[in-house]
PDB file of C-alpha atoms in Angstrom:
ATOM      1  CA  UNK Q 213     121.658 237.990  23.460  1.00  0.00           C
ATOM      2  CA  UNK Q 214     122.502 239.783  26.532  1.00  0.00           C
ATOM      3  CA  UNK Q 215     120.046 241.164  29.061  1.00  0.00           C
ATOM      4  CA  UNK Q 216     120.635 244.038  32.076  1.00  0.00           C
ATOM      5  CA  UNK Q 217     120.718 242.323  35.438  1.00  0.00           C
ATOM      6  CA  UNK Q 218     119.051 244.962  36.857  1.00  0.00           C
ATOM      7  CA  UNK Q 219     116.099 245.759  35.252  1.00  0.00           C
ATOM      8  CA  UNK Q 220     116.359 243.083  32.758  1.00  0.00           C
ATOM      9  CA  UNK Q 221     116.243 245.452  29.517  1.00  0.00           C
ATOM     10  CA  UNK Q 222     118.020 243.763  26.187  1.00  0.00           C
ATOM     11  CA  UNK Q 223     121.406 245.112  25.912  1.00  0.00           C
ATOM     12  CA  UNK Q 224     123.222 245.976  22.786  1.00  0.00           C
ATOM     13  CA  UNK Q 225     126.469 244.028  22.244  1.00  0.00           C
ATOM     14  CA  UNK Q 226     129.546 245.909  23.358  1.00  0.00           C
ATOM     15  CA  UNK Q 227     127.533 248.324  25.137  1.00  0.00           C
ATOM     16  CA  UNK Q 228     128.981 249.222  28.593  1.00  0.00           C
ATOM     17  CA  UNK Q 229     126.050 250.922  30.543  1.00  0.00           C
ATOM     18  CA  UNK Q 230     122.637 249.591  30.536  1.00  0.00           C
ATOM     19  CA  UNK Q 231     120.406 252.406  27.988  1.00  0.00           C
ATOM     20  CA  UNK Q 232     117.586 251.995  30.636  1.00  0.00           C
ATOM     21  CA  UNK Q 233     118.372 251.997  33.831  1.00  0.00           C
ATOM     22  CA  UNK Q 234     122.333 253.187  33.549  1.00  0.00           C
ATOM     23  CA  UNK Q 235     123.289 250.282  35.066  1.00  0.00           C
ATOM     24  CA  UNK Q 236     127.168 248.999  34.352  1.00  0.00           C
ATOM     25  CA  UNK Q 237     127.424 245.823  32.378  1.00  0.00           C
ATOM     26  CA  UNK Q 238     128.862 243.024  34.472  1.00  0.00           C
ATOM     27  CA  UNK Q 239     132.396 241.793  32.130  1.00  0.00           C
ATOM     28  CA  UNK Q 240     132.137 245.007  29.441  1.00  0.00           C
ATOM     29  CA  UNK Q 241     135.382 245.911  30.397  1.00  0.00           C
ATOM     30  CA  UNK Q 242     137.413 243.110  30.377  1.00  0.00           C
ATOM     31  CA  UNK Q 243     136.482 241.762  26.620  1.00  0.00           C
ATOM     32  CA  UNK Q 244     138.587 244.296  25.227  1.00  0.00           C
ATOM     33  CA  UNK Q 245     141.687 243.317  27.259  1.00  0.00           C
ATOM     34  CA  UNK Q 246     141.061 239.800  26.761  1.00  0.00           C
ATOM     35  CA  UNK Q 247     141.533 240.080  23.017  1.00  0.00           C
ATOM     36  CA  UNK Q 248     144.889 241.404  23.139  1.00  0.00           C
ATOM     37  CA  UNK Q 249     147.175 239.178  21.265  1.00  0.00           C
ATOM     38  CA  UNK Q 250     150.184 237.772  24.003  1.00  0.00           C
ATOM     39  CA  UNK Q 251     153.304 238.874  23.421  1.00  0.00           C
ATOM     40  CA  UNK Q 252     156.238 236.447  22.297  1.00  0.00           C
ATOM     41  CA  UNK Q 253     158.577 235.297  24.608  1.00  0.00           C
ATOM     42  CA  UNK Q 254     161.260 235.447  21.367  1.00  0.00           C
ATOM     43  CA  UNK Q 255     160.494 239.218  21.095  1.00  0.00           C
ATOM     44  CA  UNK Q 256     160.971 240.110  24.859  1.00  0.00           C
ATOM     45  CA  UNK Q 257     163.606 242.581  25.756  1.00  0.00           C
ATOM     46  CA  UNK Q 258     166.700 241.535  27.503  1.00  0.00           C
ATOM     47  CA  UNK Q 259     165.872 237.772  26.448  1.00  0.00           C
ATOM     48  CA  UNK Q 260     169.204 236.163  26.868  1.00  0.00           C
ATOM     49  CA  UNK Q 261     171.705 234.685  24.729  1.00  0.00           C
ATOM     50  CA  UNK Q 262     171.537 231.553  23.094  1.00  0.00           C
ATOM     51  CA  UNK Q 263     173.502 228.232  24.424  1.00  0.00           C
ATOM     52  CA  UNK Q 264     174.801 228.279  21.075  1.00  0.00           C
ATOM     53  CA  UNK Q 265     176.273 231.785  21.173  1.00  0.00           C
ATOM     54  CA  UNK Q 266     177.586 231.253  24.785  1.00  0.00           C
ATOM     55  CA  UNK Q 267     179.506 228.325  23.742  1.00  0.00           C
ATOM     56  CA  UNK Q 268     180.752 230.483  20.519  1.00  0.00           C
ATOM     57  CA  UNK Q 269     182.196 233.401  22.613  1.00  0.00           C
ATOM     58  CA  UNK Q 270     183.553 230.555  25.071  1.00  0.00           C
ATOM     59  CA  UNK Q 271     186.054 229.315  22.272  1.00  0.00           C
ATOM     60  CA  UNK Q 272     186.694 232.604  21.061  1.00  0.00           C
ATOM     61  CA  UNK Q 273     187.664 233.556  24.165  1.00  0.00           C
ATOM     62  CA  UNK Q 274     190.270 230.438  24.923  1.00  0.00           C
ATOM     63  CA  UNK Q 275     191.879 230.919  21.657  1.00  0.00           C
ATOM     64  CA  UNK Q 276     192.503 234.527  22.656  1.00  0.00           C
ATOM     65  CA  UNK Q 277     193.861 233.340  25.643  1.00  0.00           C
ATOM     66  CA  UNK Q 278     195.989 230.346  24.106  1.00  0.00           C
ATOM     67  CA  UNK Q 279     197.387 233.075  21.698  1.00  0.00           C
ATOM     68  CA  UNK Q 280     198.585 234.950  24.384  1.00  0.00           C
ATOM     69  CA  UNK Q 281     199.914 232.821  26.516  1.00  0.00           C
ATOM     70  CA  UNK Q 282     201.976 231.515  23.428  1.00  0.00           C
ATOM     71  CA  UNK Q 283     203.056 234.736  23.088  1.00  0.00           C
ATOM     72  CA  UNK Q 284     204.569 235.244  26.276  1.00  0.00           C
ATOM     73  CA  UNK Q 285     206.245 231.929  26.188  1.00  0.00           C
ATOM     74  CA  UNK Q 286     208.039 232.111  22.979  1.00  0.00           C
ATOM     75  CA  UNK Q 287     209.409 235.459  24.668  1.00  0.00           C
ATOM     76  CA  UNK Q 288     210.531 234.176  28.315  1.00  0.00           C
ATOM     77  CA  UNK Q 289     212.279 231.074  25.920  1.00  0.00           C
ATOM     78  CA  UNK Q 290     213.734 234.344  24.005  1.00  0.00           C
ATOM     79  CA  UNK Q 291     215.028 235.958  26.478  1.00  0.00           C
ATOM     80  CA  UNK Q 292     215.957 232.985  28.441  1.00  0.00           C
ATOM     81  CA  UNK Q 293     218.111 232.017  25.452  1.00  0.00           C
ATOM     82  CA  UNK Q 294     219.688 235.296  25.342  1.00  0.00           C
ATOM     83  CA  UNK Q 295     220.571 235.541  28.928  1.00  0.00           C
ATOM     84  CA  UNK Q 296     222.569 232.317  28.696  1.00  0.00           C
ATOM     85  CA  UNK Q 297     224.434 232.516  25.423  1.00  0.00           C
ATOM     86  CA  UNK Q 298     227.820 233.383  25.210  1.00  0.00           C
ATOM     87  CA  UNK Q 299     229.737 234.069  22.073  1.00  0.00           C
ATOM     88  CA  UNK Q 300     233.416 233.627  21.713  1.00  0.00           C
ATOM     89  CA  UNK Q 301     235.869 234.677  19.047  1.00  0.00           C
ATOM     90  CA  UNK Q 302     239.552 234.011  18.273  1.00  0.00           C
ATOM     91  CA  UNK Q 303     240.676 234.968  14.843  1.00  0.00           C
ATOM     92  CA  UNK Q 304     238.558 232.680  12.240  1.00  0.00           C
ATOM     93  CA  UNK Q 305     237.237 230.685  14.990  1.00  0.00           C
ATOM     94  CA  UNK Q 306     233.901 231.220  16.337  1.00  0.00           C
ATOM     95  CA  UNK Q 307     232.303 229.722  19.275  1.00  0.00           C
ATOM     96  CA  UNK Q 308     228.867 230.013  20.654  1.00  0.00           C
ATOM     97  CA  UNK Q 309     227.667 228.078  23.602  1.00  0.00           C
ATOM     98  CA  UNK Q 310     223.713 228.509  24.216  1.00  0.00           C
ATOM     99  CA  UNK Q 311     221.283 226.535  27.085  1.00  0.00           C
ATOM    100  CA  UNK Q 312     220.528 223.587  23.770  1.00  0.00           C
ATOM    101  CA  UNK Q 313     223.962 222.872  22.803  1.00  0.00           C
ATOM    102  CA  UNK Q 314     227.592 224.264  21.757  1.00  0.00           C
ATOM    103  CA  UNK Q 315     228.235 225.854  18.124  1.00  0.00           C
ATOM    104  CA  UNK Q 316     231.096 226.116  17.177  1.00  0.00           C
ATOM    105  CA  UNK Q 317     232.288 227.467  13.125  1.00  0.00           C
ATOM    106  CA  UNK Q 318     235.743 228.236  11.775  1.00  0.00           C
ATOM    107  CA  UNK Q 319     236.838 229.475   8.784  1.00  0.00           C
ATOM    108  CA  UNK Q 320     240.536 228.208   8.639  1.00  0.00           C
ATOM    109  CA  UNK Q 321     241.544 226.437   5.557  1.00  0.00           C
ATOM    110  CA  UNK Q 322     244.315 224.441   6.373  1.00  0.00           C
ATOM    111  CA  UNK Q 323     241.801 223.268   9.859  1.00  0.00           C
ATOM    112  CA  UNK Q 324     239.208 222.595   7.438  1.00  0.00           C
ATOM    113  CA  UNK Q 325     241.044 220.085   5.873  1.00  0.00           C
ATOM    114  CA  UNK Q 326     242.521 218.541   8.614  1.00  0.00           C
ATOM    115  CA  UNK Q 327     239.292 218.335   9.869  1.00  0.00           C
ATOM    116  CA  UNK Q 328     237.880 216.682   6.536  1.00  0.00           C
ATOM    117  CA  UNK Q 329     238.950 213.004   7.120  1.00  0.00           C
ATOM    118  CA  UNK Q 330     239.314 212.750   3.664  1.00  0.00           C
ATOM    119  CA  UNK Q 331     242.963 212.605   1.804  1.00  0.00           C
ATOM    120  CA  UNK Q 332     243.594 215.669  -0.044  1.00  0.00           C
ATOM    121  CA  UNK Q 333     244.631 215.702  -3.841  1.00  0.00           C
ATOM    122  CA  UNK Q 334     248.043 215.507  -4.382  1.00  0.00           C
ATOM    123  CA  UNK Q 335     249.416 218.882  -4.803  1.00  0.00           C
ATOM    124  CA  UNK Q 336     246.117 220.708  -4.589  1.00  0.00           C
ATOM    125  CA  UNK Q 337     246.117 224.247  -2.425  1.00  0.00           C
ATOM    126  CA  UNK Q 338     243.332 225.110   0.453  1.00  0.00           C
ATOM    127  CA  UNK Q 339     241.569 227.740  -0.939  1.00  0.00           C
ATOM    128  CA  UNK Q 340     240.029 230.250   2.545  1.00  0.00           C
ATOM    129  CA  UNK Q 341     237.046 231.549   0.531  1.00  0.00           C
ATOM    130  CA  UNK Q 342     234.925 227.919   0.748  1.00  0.00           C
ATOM    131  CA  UNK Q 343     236.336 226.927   3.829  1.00  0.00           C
ATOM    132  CA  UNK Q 344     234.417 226.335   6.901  1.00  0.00           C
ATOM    133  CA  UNK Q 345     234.106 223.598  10.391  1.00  0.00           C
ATOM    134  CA  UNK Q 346     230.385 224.049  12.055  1.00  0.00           C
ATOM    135  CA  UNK Q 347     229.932 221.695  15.121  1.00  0.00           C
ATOM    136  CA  UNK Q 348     226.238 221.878  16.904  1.00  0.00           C
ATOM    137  CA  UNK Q 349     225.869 218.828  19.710  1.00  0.00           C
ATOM    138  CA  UNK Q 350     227.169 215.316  18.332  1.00  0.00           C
ATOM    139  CA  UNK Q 351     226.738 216.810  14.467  1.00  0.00           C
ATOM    140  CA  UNK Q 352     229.861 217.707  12.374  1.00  0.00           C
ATOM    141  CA  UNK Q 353     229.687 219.484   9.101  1.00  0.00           C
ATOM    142  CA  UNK Q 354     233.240 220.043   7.364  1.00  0.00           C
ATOM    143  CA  UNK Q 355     233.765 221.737   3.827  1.00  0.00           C
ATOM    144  CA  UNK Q 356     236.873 223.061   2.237  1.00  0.00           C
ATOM    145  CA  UNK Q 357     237.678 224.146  -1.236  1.00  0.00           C
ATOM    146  CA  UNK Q 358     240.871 223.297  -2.968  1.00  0.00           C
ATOM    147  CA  UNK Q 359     242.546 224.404  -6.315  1.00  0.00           C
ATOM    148  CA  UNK Q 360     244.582 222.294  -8.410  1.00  0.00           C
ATOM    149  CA  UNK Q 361     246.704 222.030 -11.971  1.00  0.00           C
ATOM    150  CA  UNK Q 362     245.508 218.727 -13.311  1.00  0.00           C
ATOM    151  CA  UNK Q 363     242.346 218.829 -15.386  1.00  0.00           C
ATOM    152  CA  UNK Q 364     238.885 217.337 -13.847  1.00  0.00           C
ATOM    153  CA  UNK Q 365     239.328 214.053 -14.825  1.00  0.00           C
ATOM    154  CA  UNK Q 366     242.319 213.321 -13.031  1.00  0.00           C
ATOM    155  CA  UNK Q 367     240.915 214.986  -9.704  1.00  0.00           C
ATOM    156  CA  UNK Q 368     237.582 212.936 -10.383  1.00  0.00           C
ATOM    157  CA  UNK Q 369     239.395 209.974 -11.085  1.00  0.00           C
ATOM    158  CA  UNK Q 370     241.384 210.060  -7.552  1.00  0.00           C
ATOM    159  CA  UNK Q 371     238.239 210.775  -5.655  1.00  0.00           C
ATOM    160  CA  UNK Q 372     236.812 207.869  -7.280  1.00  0.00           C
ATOM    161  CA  UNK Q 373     239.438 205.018  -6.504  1.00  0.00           C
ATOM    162  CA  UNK Q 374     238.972 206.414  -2.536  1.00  0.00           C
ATOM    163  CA  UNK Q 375     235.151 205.768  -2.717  1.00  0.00           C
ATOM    164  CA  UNK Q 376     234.479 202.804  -4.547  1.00  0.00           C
ATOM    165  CA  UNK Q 377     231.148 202.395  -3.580  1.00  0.00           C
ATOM    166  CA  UNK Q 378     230.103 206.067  -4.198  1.00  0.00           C
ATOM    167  CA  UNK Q 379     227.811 207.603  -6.614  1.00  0.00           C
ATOM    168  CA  UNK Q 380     229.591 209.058  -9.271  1.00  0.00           C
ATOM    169  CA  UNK Q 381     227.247 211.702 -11.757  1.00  0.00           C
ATOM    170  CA  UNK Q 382     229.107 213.464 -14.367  1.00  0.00           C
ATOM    171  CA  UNK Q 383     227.984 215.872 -16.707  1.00  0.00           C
ATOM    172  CA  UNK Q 384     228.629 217.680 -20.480  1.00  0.00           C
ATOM    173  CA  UNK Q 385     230.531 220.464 -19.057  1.00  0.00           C
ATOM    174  CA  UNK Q 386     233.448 218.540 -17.417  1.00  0.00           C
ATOM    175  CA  UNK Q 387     232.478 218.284 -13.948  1.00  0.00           C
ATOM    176  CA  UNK Q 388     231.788 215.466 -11.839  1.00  0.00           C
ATOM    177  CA  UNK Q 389     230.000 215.061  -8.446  1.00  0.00           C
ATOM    178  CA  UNK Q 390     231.196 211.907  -5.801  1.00  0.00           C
ATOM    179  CA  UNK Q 391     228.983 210.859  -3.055  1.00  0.00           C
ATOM    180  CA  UNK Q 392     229.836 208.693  -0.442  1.00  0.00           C
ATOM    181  CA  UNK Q 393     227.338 206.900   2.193  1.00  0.00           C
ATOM    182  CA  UNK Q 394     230.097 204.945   3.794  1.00  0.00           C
ATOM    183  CA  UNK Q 395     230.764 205.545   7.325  1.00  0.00           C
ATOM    184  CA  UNK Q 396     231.606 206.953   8.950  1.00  0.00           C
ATOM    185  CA  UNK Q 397     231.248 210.204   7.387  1.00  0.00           C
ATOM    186  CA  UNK Q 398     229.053 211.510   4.411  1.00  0.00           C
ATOM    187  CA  UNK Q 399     230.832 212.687   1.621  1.00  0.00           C
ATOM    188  CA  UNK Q 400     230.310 214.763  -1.268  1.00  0.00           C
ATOM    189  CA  UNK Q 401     232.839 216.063  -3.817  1.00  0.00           C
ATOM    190  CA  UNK Q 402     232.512 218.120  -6.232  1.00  0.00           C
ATOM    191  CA  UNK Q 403     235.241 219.048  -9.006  1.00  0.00           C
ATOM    192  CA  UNK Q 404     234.998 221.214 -12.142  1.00  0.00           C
ATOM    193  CA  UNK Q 405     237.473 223.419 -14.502  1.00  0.00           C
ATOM    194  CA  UNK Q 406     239.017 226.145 -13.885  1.00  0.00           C
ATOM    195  CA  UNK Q 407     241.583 228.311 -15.844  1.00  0.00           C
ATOM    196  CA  UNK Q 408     244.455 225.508 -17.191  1.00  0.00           C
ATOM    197  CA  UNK Q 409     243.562 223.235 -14.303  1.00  0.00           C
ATOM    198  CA  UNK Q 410     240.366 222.274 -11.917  1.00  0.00           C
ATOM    199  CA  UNK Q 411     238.976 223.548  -8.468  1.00  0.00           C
ATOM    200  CA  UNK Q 412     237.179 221.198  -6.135  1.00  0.00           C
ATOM    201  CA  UNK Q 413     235.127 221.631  -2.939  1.00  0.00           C
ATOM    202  CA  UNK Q 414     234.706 218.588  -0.217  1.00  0.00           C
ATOM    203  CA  UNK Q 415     231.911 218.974   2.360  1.00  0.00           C
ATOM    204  CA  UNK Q 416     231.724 216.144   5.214  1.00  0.00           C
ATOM    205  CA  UNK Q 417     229.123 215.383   7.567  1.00  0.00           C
ATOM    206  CA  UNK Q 418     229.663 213.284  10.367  1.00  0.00           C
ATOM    207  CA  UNK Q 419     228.379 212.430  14.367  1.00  0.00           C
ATOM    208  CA  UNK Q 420     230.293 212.049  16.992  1.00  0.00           C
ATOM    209  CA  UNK Q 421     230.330 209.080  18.810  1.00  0.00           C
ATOM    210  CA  UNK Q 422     229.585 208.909  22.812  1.00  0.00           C
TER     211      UNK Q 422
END
């Protein structure tokens, strides 16, 4: 129970003023403020961001910026590369030299089986459409088609007394397919009909040496 410090009267609770003597209550005024709930820090304006959502927009950010660095490298190397490549052509013979290494592709039959390093079948014609010599650094690819009158199994047969050791599959329709592992070049042969007699193409991989 509260009394008026200056004329001692009993006060009523909450009451501001003293009913007797007018006097202001000592503290009246500050109960009210003192019973306002504190505010949250969570719920404070401007409260800023999280270290987990800083370290979010931090990787976000570097794999923009990886992604466009990328970009502009793959586009110097592009344009690098096409700066420096030249492209030469004489009749069936193509060759391109570029800053990683020198193409070069032809499309000459009678090259192609020069080129081959395999013995051609008795009596068998270089066919141009089939026919092609790709070099790229120490790598060799070779591969020329031929026509000839015998049937498949004397073509197949030929092949297989020149590669011994080779894998020989044949199958229902009268062709026949001769690999060869041995150095040093990797051959593959492969024969079937056609018309009275048989067509066969030979493709040969090889590396140069130093």
């Amino acid at each position: 129970m509260a009394f008026c410090n200056s004329c001692g009267a009993q006060l009523t609770e909450g009451t501001k003023f003293c009913s007797k003597c007018g006097a202001p209550i000592a503290g009246a005024s500050g109960s009210s403020a003192s019973s306002t709930a504190p505010t949250s820090p969570g719920s404070t304006p401007g409260t800023p961001p999280s270290s987990a959502l800083k370290t979010i927009l931090i990787i976000v950010g570097a794999i923009v910026l990886i992604g466009v660095v990328g970009i502009a490298t793959l586009a110097f190397i592009g344009i690098h590369v096409a700066r420096h490549t030249r492209v030469m052509q004489q009749g069936d013979h193509v060759k391109v030299e570029t800053p990683f290494g020198t193409a070069e592709t032809s499309k000459d039959p009678e090259e192609a089986a020069k080129d081959l390093g395999v013995d051609v079948y008795p009596g068998a014609s270089a066919q141009k459409q089939g026919a092609s010599t790709a070099t790229f650094g120490k790598v060799r690819t070779v591969s020329a088609a031929f026509e000839s009158d015998d049937a498949v199994e004397k073509v197949c047969a030929f092949y297989k007394s020149k590669f011994p050791n080779a894998t020989v599959s044949t199958s229902d329709q009268n062709r026949c397919t001769i690999v060869s592992n041995d150095p040093p070049n990797m051959i593959t042969i492969n024969v079937e009909p056609s018309g009275d007699g048989s067509k066969f193409q030979i493709a040969s991989v090889s590396s140069k040496s130093k």
